[in-house]
Coordinates of C-alpha atoms in Angstrom, one line a residue:
X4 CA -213.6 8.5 -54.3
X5 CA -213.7 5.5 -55.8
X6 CA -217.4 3.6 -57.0
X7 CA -218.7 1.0 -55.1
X8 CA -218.7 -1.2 -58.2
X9 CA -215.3 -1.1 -58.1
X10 CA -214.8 1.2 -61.3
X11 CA -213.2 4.7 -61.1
X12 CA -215.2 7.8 -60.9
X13 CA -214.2 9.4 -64.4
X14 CA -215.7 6.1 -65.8
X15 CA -219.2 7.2 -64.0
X16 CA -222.1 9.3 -65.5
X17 CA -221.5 11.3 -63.1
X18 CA -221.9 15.2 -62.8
X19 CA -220.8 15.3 -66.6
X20 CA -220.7 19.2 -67.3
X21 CA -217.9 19.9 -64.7
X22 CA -215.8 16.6 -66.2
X23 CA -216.3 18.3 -69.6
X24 CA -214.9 21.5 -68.0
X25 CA -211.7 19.7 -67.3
X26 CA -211.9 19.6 -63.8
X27 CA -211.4 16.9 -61.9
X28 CA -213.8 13.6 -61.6
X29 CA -216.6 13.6 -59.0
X30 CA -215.0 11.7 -55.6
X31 CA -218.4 10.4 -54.5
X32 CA -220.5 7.4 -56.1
X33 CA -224.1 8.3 -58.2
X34 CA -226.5 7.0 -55.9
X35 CA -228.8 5.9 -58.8
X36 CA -227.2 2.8 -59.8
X37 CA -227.1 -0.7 -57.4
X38 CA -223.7 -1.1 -56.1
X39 CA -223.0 -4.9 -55.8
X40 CA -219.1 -4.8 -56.6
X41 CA -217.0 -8.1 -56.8
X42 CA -214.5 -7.8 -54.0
X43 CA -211.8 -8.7 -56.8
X44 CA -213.3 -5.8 -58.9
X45 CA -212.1 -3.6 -55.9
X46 CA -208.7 -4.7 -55.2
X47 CA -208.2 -4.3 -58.8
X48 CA -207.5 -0.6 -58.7
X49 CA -204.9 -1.5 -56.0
X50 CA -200.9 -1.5 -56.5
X51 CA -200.2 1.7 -58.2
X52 CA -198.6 4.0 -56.3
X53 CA -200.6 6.8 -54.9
X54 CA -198.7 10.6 -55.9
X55 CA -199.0 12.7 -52.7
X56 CA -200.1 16.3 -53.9
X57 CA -197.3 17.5 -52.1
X58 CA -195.1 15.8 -53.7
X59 CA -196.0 16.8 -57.2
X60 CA -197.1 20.1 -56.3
X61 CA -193.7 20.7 -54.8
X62 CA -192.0 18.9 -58.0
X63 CA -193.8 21.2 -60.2
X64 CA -192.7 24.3 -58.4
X65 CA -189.1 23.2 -58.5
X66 CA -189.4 22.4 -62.7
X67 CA -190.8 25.8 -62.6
X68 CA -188.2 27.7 -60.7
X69 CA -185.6 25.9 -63.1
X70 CA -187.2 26.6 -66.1
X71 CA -188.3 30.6 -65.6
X72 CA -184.2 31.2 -64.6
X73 CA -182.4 28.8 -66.8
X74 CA -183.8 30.1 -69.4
X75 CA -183.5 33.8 -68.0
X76 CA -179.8 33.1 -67.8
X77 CA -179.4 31.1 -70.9
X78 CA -180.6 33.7 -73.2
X79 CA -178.2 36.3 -71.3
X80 CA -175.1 34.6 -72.2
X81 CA -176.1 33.6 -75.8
X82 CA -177.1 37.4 -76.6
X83 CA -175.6 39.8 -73.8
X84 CA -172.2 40.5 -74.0
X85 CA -169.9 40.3 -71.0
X86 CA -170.0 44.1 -69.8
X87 CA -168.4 44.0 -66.3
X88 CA -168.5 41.8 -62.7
X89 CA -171.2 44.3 -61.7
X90 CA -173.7 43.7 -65.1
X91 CA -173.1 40.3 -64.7
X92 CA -174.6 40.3 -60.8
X93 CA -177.3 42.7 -61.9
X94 CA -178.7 40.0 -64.3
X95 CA -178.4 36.9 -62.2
X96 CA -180.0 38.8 -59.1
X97 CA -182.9 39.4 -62.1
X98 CA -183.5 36.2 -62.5
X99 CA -183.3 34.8 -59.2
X100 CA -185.9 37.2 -58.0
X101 CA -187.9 36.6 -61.3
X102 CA -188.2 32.7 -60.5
X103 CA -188.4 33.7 -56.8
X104 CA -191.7 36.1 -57.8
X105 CA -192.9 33.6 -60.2
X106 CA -193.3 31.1 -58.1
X107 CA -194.6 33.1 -55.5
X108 CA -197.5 34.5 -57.8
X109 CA -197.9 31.0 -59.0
X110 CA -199.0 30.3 -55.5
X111 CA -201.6 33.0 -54.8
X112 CA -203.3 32.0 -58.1
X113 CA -203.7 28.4 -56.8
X114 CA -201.6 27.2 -59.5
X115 CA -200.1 24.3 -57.6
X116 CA -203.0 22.7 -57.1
X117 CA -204.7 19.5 -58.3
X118 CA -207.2 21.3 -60.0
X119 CA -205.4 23.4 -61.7
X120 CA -202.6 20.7 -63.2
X121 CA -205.6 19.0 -64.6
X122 CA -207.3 22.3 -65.9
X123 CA -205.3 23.2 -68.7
X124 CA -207.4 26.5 -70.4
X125 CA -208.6 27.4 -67.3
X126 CA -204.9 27.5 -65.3
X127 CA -202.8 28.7 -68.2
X128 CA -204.7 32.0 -68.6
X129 CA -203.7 33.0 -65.0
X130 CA -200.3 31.5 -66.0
X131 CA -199.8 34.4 -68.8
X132 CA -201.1 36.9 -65.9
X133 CA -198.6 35.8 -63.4
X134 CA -196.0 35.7 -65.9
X135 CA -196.4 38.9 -67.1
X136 CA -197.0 40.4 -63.8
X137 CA -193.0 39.4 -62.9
X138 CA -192.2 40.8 -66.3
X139 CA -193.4 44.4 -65.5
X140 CA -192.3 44.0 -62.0
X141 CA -188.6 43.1 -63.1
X142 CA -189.0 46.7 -65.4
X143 CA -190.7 48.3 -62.5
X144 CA -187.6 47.3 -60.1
X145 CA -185.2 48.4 -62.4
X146 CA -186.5 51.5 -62.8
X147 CA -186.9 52.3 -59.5
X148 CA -183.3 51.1 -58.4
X149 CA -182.0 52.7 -61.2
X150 CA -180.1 50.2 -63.1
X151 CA -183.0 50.1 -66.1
X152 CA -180.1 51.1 -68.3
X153 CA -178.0 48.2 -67.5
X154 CA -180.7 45.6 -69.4
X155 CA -180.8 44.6 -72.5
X156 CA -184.5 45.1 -74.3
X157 CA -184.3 42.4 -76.4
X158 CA -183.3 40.3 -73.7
X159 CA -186.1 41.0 -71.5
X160 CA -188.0 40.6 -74.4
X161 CA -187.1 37.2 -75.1
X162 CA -186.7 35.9 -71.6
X163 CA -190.9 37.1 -72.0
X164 CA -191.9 35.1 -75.1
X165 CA -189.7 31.7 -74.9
X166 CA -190.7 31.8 -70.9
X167 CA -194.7 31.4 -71.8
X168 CA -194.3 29.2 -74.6
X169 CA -191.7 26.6 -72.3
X170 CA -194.5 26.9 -69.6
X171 CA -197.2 26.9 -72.0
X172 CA -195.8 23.3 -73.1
X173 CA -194.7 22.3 -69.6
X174 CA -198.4 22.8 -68.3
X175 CA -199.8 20.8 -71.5
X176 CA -197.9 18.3 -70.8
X177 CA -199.0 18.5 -67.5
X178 CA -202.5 18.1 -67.8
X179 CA -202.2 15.0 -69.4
X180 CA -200.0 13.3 -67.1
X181 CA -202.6 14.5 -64.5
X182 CA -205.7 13.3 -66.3
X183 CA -203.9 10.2 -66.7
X184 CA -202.5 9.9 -62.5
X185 CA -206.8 10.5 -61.9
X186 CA -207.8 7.9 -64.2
X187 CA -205.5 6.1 -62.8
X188 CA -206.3 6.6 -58.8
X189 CA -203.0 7.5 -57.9
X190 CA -204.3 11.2 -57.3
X191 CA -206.7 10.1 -54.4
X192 CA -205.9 8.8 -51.4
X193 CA -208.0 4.4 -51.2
X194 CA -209.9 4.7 -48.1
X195 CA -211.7 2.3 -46.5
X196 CA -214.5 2.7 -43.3
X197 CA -213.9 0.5 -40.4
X198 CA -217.5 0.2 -38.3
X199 CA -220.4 0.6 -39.9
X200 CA -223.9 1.5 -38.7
X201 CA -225.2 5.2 -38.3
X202 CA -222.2 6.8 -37.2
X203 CA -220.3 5.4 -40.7
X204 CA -223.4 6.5 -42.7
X205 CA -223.2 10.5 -41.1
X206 CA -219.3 10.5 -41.8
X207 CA -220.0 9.5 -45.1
X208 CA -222.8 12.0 -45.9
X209 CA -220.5 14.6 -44.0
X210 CA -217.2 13.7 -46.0
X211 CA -220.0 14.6 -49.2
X212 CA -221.1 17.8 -48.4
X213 CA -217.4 18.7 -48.1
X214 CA -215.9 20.2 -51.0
X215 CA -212.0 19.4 -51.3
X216 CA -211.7 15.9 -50.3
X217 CA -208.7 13.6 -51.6
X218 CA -210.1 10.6 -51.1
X219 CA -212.2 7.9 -52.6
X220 CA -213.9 5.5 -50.4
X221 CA -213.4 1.7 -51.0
X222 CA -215.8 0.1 -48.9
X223 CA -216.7 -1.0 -45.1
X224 CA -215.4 -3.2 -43.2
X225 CA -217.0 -4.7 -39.8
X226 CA -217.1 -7.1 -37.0
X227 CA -220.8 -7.2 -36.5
X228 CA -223.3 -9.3 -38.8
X229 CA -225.9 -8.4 -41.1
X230 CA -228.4 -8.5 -38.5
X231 CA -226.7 -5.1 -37.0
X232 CA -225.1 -3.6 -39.5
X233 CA -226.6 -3.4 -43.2
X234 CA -224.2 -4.8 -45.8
X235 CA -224.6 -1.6 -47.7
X236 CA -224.0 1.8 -45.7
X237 CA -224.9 5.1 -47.8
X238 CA -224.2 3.6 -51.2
X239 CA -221.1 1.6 -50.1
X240 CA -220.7 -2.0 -49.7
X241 CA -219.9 -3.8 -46.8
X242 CA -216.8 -5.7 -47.6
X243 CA -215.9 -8.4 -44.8
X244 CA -214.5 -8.4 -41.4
X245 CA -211.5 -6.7 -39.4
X246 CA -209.4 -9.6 -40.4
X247 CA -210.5 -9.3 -44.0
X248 CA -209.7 -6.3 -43.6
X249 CA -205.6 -6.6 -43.2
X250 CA -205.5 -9.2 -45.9
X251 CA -207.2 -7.0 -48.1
X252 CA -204.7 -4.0 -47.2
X253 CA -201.8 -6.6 -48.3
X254 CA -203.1 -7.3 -51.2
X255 CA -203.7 -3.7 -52.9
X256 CA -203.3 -0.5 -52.3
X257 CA -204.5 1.4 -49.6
X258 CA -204.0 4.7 -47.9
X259 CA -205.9 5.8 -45.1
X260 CA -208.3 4.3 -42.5
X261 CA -211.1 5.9 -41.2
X262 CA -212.5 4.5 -37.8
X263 CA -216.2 5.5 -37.5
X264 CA -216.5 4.4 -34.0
X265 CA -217.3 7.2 -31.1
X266 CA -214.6 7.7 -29.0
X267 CA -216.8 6.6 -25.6
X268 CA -216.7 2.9 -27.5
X269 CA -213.3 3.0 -25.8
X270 CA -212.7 -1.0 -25.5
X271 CA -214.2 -1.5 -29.1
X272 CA -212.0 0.6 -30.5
X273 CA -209.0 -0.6 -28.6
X274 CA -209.5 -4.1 -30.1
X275 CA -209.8 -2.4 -33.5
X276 CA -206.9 -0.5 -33.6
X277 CA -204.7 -3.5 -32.2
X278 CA -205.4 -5.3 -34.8
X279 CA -204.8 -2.4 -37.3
X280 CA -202.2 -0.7 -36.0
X281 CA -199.7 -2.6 -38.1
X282 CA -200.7 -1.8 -41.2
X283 CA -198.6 1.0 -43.6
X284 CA -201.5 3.1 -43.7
X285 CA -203.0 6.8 -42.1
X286 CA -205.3 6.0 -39.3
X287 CA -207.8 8.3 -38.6
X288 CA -210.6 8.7 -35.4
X289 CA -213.5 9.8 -37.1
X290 CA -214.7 13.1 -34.8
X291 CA -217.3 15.1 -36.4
X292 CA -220.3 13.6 -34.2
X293 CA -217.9 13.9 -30.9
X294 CA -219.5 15.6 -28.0
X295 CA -216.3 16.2 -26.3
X296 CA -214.6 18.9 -28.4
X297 CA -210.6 19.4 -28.2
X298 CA -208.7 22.5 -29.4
X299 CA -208.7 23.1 -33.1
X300 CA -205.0 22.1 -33.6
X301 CA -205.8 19.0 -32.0
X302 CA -208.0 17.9 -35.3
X303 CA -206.6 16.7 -39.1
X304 CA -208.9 17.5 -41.6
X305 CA -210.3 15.7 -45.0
X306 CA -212.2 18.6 -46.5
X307 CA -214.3 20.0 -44.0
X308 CA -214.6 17.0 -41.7
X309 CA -212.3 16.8 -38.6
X310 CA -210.7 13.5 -37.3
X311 CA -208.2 12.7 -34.8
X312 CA -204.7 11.2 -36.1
X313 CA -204.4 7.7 -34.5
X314 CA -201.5 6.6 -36.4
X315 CA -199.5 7.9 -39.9
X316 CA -198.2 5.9 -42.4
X317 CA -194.2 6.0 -41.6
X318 CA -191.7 7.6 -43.8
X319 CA -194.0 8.8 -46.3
X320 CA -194.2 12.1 -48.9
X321 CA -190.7 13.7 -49.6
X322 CA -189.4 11.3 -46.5
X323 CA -190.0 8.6 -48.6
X324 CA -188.2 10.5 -51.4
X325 CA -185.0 11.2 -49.9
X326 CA -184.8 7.9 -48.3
X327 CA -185.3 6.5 -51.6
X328 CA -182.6 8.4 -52.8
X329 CA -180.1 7.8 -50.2
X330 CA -180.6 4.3 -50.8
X331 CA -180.0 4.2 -54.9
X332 CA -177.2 6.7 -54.2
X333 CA -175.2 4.8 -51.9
X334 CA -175.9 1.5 -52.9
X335 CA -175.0 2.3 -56.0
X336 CA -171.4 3.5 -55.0
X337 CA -171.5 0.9 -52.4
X338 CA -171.7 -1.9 -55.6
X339 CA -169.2 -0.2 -57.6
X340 CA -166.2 -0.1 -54.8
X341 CA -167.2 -3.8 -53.6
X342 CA -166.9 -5.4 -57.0
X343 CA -163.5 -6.9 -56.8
X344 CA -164.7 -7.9 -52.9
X345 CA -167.2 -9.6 -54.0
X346 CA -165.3 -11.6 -57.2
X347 CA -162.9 -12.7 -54.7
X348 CA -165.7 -14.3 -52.4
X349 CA -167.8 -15.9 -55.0
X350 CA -164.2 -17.4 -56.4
X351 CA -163.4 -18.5 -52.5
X352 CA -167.5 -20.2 -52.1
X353 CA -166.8 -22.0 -55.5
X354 CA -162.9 -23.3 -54.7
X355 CA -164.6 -24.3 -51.2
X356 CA -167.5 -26.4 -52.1
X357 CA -169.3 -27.4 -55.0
X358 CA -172.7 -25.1 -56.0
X359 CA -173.6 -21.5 -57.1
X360 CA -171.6 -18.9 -55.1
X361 CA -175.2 -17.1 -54.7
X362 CA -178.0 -18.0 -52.6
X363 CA -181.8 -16.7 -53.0
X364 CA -184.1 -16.8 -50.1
X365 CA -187.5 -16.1 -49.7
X366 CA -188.3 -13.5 -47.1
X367 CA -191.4 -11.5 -45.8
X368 CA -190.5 -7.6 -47.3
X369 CA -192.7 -4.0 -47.0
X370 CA -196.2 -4.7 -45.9
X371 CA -195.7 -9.2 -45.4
X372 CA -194.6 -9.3 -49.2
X373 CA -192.6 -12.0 -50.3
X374 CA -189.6 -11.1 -51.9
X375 CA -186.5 -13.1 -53.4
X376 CA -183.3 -11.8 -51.1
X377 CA -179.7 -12.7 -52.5
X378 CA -176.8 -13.9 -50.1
X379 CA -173.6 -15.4 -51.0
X380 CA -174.2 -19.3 -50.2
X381 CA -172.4 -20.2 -47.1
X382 CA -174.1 -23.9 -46.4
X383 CA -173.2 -26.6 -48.7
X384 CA -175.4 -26.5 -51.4
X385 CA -177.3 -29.7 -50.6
X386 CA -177.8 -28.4 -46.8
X387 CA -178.8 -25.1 -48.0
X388 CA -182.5 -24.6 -46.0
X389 CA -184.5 -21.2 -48.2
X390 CA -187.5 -21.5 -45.6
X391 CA -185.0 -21.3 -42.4
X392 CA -186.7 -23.9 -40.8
X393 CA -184.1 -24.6 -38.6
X394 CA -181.9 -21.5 -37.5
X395 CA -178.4 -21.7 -38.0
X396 CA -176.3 -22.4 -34.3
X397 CA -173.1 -22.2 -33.5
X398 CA -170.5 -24.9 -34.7
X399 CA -173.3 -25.9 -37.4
X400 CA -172.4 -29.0 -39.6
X401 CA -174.1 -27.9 -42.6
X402 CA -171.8 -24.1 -42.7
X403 CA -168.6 -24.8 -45.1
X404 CA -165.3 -23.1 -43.7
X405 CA -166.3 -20.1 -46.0
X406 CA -169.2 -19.7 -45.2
X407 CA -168.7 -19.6 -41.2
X408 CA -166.3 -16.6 -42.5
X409 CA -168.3 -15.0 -43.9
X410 CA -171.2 -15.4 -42.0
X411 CA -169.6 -14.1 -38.6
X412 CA -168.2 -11.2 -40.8
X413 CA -171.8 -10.5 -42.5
X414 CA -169.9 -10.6 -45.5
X415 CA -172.7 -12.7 -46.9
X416 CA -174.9 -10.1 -47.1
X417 CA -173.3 -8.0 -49.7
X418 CA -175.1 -9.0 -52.6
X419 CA -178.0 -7.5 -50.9
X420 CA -177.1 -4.5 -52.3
X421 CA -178.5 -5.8 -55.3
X422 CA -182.1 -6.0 -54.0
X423 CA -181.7 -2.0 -52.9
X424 CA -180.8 -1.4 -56.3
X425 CA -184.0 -3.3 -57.8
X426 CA -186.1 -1.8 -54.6
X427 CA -186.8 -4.9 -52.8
X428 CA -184.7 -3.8 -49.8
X429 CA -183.6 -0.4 -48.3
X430 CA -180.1 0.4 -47.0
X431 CA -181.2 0.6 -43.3
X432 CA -184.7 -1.0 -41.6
X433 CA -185.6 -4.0 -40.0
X434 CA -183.9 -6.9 -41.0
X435 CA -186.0 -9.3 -43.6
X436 CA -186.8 -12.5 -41.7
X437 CA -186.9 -15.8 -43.7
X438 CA -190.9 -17.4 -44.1
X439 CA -190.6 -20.3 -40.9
X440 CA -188.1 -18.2 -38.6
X441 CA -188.2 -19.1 -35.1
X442 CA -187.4 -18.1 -31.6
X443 CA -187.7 -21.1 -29.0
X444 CA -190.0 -23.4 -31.4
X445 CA -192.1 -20.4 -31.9
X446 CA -192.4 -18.7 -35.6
X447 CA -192.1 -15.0 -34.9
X448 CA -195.3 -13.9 -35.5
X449 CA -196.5 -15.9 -32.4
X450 CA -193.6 -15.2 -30.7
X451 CA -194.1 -11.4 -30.2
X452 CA -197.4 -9.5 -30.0
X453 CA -197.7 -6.9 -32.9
X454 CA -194.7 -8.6 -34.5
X455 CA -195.8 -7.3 -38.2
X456 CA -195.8 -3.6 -37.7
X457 CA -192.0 -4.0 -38.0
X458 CA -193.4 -4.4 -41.9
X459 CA -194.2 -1.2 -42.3
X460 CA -191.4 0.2 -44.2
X461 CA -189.0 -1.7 -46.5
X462 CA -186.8 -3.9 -44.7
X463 CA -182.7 -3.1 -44.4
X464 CA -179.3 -4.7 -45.0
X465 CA -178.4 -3.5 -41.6
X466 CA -180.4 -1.5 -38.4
X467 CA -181.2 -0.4 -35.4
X468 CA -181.2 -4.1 -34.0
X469 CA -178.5 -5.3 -35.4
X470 CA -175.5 -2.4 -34.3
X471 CA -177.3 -3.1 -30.9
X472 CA -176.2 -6.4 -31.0
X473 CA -179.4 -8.1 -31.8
X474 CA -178.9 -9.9 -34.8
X475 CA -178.1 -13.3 -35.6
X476 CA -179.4 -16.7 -33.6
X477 CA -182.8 -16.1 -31.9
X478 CA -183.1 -19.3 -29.3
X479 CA -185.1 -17.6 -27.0
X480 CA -188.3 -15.6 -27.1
X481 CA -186.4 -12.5 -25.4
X482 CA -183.9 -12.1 -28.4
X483 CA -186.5 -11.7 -31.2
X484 CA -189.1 -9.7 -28.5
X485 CA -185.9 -7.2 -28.1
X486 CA -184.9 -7.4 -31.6
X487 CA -188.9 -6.1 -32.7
X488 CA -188.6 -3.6 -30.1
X489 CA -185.5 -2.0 -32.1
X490 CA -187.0 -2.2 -34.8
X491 CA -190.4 -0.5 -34.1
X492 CA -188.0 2.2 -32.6
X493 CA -186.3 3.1 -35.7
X494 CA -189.8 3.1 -37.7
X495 CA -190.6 5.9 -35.4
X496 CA -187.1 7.8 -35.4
X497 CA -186.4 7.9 -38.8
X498 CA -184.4 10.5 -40.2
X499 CA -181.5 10.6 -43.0
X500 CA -179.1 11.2 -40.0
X501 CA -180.1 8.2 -38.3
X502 CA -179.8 6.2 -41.2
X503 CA -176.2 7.6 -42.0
X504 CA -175.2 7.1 -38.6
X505 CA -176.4 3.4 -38.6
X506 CA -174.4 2.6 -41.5
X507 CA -171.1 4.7 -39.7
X508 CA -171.4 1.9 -37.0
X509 CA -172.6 -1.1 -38.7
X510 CA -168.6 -2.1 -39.4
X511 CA -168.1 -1.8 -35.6
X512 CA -170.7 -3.8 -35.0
X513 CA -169.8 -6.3 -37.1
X514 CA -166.1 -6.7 -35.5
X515 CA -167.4 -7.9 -32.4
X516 CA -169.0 -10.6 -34.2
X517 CA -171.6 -11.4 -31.2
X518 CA -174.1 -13.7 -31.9
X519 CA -173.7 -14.6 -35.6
X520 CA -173.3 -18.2 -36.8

């Protein structure tokens, strides 16, 4: 976790002997020193990205799998000769089930954990056991099924030696790519505590008794004064107010909220958690001091401590993986065959009216962002509004011929491939609304309660909202309150499929042209 002065743990005198060991830092702060951190100290460790273990542990396996039967295979065919169909099947089911094995082993030994990716002597010895463990048991096999004849000795022999030194270089490399991700916080998960008081001060001394946490503790923030709650709780500061609280997740990273609150503080935390709920982050009831006990399954735990899942960060770990590559992948394609397309209208907007054929506007992205969105220009280019103060309406003077085109056919939104590309945008998600959009003289945020938890994810060049014919002019409260309602929907449902299937109808959508000026 991190320090309350703001500085990562491995920077801490902390605990030395086991950092010297190689493991990993100590999460918790050393209660010796004064913790007064600058609140711009702690936001400081804030926009890397954090590395799920899941994710990495599961990318290692796969390098893993890839590297113990490519090279299996490889050496086959550079020093084996080509016996028969039969030999040939003999030795690729050999190294199938030697990756297969490996990895398997590579599990029981712990191997794809955290700890071990940063302890380098420690891991690698149970490496060379596991390795040579699905060496003997290849032999073993082959015996017993009676096809030890069939394999080459050198073979196995070299499939033995190259395997440990490719691993041992693969795990070296390893551990300092890990070493660097912990100095680096993108290991461990920013938390913060939301209520202070007696119950925040148990969860925290709970949370260090426990011994496999992944998380490093930012700070608290609460509503009450420093009359009732003491502006530092067990060693962490108190760092502002529930509001402060989702400016401060805006403006660096964080992962997971821990409400402290009992659950009987039922309207307390009701207030809390509408106020928090659209954030991009885990939110998590804090339930270790709970009376009322639920079934086990009921419960998430962080180490040893249970809590109750309130709300998870949408599309995250290896969803956020294949969305992302989903999006490079067909937008990439999608670029490619709509080059000439998009020549011909850029030559059309510049034969129309004088001006650059693009446009760059300003629009609120992932977690209230801002982010520069590209359009084809299809105002005339002293009319051209980049705040959308005023909402474009039907028969509007300041659209050039092209430009009405173009904006009834969405057409105008190609170049927003572009942005998917560079990672502003995804391919589908809630459409990216310009700074001073309104519906009926109200800016959206005011217009609909909870309007910002459609910022969870990245916004899209098309969704949910928009094939259900909600896109386009919002005059009246209703049409942005449904188009939210959409959106929020889709944050919920994602899947690849649904993403696929709102791009299969986007097209159709866009035919019937309703509502787009």
């Amino acid at each position: 976790m991190t320090k309350p002065d703001g500085r990562e743990p491995q920077q801490a005198r902390v605990n030395p002997p086991a950092r010297d060991r190689g493991g990993p830092p100590p999460p918790f702060p050393d209660r010796r020193r004064k913790p007064r951190p600058p609140l711009a100290e702690i936001r400081r460790g804030g926009k890397l990205n954090l590395l799920p273990p899941v994710m990495v542990s599961g990318a290692v396996r796969t390098a893993e799998f890839l590297i113990v039967a490519v090279l299996g295979f490889a050496i086959y065919l550079a020093y084996v000769e080509y016996e028969s169909e039969d030999a040939h099947l003999i030795y690729l089911g050999a190294v199938v089930i030697a990756a297969t094995a490996n990895m398997a082993i590579f599990q029981a030994l712990n191997l794809y954990r955290m700890t071990a990716f940063n302890a380098f002597v420690r891991s690698f010895t149970r490496v060379v056991f596991a390795w040579t463990l699905v060496m003997v048991g290849i032999m073993t096999l082959a015996f017993f099924v009676k096809v030890g004849a069939e394999f080459s000795r050198v073979w196995i022999a070299s499939w033995y030696v190259s395997g440990l030194a490719v691993l041992f270089g693969e795990r070296l490399a390893l551990s300092f790519l890990a070493k660097k991700w912990i100095r680096e916080g993108r290991l461990y998960r920013r938390a913060v505590i939301v209520g202070g008081g007696p119950e925040a001060e148990q969860l925290i001394k709970a949370l260090e008794a426990s011994a496999d946490t992944d998380i490093r503790i930012v700070g608290i923030f609460d509503d009450r004064g420093a009359d009732r709650v003491s502006p530092i709780v067990a060693g962490y500061p108190k760092l502002g107010n529930i509001d402060q609280l989702v400016d401060f997740a805006r403006d660096s990273r964080l992962d997971l909220l821990i409400v402290s609150l009992p659950v009987t503080a039922e309207t307390r935390l009701l207030e809390l958690l509408k106020k928090l709920w659209v954030l991009p982050v885990d939110i998590r009831l804090s339930a270790h001091t709970n009376k009322l006990r639920f079934r086990p399954r009921a419960y998430s735990y962080i180490g040893n401590v249970p809590f109750i899942d309130i709300s998870d960060k949408p599309i995250a770990n290896w969803d956020f993986v294949k969305k992302w590559l989903f999006d490079k992948i067909v937008a990439s394609l999608a670029l490619i065959a709509l080059a000439p397309v998009m020549l011909l209208i850029a030559l059309a907007i510049k034969l129309d009216s004088k001006g650059p054929a693009l446009f760059r506007q300003k629009r609120l992205g992932s977690n209230n962002e801002q982010i520069d969105v590209y359009k084809f220009r299809t105002m005339f280019a002293d009319a051209t509004d980049a705040e959308a103060a005023k909402l474009v309406t039907k028969h509007d003077p300041r659209v050039t011929s092209v430009g009405r085109f173009l904006r009834k056919t969405s057409l105008d939104e190609l170049p927003q491939f572009f942005n998917v590309v560079k990672g502003d945008l995804s391919l589908v998600g809630p459409r990216p609304h310009a700074l001073k959009a309104k519906a009926a003289d109200k800016l959206y945020a005011d217009a609909v309660d909870g309007y910002f938890a459609r910022h969870r994810v990245k916004p899209g060049v098309t969704g949910w909202a928009q094939i259900n014919g909600w896109r386009g002019e919002t005059d009246t409260q209703e049409k942005i309150l449904r188009r939210v309602e959409h959106d929020l929907f889709y944050i919920e449902n994602w899947s690849v499929t649904f993403d696929l299937y709102i791009l299969l109808m986007t097209p159709i959508a866009l035919l019937k042209g309703d509502n787009a000026y």
